[in-house]
Amino acid sequence: MSETANERDGTWPNESGPFIVLADASSGLEASIIDSWVQEHSKDCHEPIDEFRLPASRRRRPFASVDTAIGERLSAEDDPLCIPIRVAWLAAERDGVRQVRLIDVLKPGDPRDPNALHQRLILLRHADRCRIIVGEPARRSNLESRWSQPSGRGPADGTTFGEYVALQAWLSLERAERAIRGQRYKVPRFLREDLFWSRPFQSGVERLAEELNRPVKRMRRRTSRYLKEIAAQHSPYVIDVVNGITSRLIASAHQSVEYSKDDLAAIYSLADDFPLVFLPSHKSNFDHLVFQHVLYENELPLNHTAGGINMNFFLIGPLLRRSGIFFIRREFKENEPYKFVLKQYLDYLLEKRFALEWYVEGGRSRSGKLREPRLGLLAYVVDSYQRGIADDVILVPVSINYDQITDISSYAAEQRGRSKDSESFVWALKFIASLRRRNGSIHIRFGEPLALSSQIRRDTDLESDEGRLALPKIAFEISTRINAVTPVTSISLVTLALLSQENRGLTIDDTMEVLGPFTQFLTERNIPTTFALPLDSPQIVESALEDLVASGVVERTDGMTARVYSISVDQNLAAAYYRNTIIHFFVTTGITELAIGMNILEDEDMTLETIVYRALELRDLLKFEFFFSSTEAFAREIREEVDRYEIEDDNAPAVDIDMEAMMPPKSPIVLRPFLEAYFVVAETLMTFGDDRVEKDACAGLCLSMGEQLLAHGDITTPEAVSTVLFASGLKLADNRGLLDGTAAKRTEFRDQMADILVVLREIDAIGESYESAVTGERQSLVHHE
């Protein structure tokens, strides 16, 4: 059905005058269109109408250029109704949708912001693309009351009433135009006028100038420069273009993006009342574009996403900034003006309920598992909440997981000691080129949202003992919720199976047999997967193996009767990356097995409490690797695990374990790489004797020691030779005082790690014996038949 003029254009307000028309026109033609529309729609109005032209909101709009005659008219004794009006130019309609396509990039100019010549051509050929937008009108008395309020985000001293009215007119028109263009274009377009020249910002500038003994004008210029450096500058044109490019890249590199529209809608139902903060995991440089694409396709406002200033390079930086990235310096602890501007910017976004986004890990995970959370931006948001900027803030955990990623080779190289590639335009082109290879699907899952008000009180002193724990607890809870919804993929399971075999490949049947206990584990505990459980389809396993062959992670040997798959040379770290994305689901079980094994081999009376004691020791050892529950909750989890293996006997004081129920063991598969990496760290520390150890210097030496121990057979998993795992091991050593410690303390640590690895080998041997017995029994049954 075609649209009528009344459906397309705004309407004259049904209120009494007198009236002031505030025309937001970028050209004489737009001013003429607005004037004609006013005359046509106010024919029945017999009250005075004064019309003033505002500086064009789509152009540079310094307050100083606002017509002083507006202020003079507003100073009269009457109470006129101010009516903001502008002309909007829409993109061409294709398939019922109006948005800028990639083909439009080849044409000069933004179709939503045409120059005067293009405006005339559009009006002649495609008049339906020209719309009149009427913002919500307001009485002078109402505007004056808001302007003169002594508190809140009102205008700073020196801002004239006419300038304030112009700003309110622009903001009103932006809201009205979004009703036509859609919520995906909800962006803050008047930062300088609405934020920089606000009362809180300018009073803060004056305070800083006084504290730092600087002239106010100089401090104003400095903070203005910082705001320009930090703030995103959304452009509807660039938003459309970037999404068009992203759509092409997704189609080129991935089969699909899987997520729940219902879950997304439920989250955004909260956005009417509270600002949202999305906290995704960070697996790839593609994460931001993928998540932005999901929001765009659902016609939701795009997030303001924090990015490192290192991403603000030639061509790519401006595109990212105009599509929603705001850039933050890596270090600014001593720069008080910079911190002030960042705080004011975040306050503004939260107050206006613009959604925020940053990666809770800070940077991309090189190992596959979730990294330790960074607290910097979270601290700013908590501070804003405590100061009453928002009634509440909703934190949304998001898991972004891939079947495979293009970054994998660079991650493996960095874990072997190669320095990280510097971001640049050439680097970006290489990354885009790498997206030509098919990498399966992308899986986005939303964790249960977390209301900040449920985690911290407004009056909590963050410097108190309780307060210092508040931020880490919130970040920990977000991380555990991300882990809980991260789905197990067929790729991650297959790599887990292949890495469990030392110097042995697997057929498809072998792989399914190895995975049997793991898929049973997933089924029993209702763990999310990207495939249906139980995994009884050889086709799913074969597809995953072949995808890994195509990417070079796995090699295939075509034999006479079967195909054999094994990890390719030097690809253990790549395979371990995919395995590590799901390893957190098995850690508690692995620790329980290892604790039981330690009790058995040390010939202790095995009670439930001795198992829990050993498990807590292992928890402390691995506390920098995984997100564990509180001590009490973790002890309870261990007791529940033991219940799965215990032979019921109410009269027996000791725990009697059904070893067959534990078979095949999971601890060697799950824990060995991390424990062997810590053993490498321990051996490296031994070489320093009593000398103090510098952590950075030791990291490189750990690589050499790891290669030596692997070649000699002291460790058996190549993926244990990883700078990421060594970094955690050194953090543990530092936590235990071993970097400053004596040779005796370092020897004690090395012996502890060696003893644990012995237990793991014994558990492995028990598992191999069990497997041999099962295989023999199966062959006997076949022979009997």
mmCIF file of C-alpha atoms in Angstrom, residues 14 93 401 524 538 588 675 727:
data_model
loop_
_atom_site.group_PDB
_atom_site.id
_atom_site.type_symbol
_atom_site.label_atom_id
_atom_site.label_comp_id
_atom_site.label_asym_id
_atom_site.label_seq_id
_atom_site.Cartn_x
_atom_site.Cartn_y
_atom_site.Cartn_z
ATOM 1 C CA ASN A 14 -3.167 20.652 17.899
ATOM 2 C CA GLU A 93 13.764 1.592 -1.008
ATOM 3 C CA ASN A 401 31.994 -18.900 20.284
ATOM 4 C CA GLU A 524 23.668 -36.062 32.527
ATOM 5 C CA PRO A 538 29.171 -40.627 12.818
ATOM 6 C CA THR A 588 35.754 -30.069 38.885
ATOM 7 C CA LEU A 675 50.038 -28.995 35.494
ATOM 8 C CA ALA A 727 52.216 -16.680 32.569
#
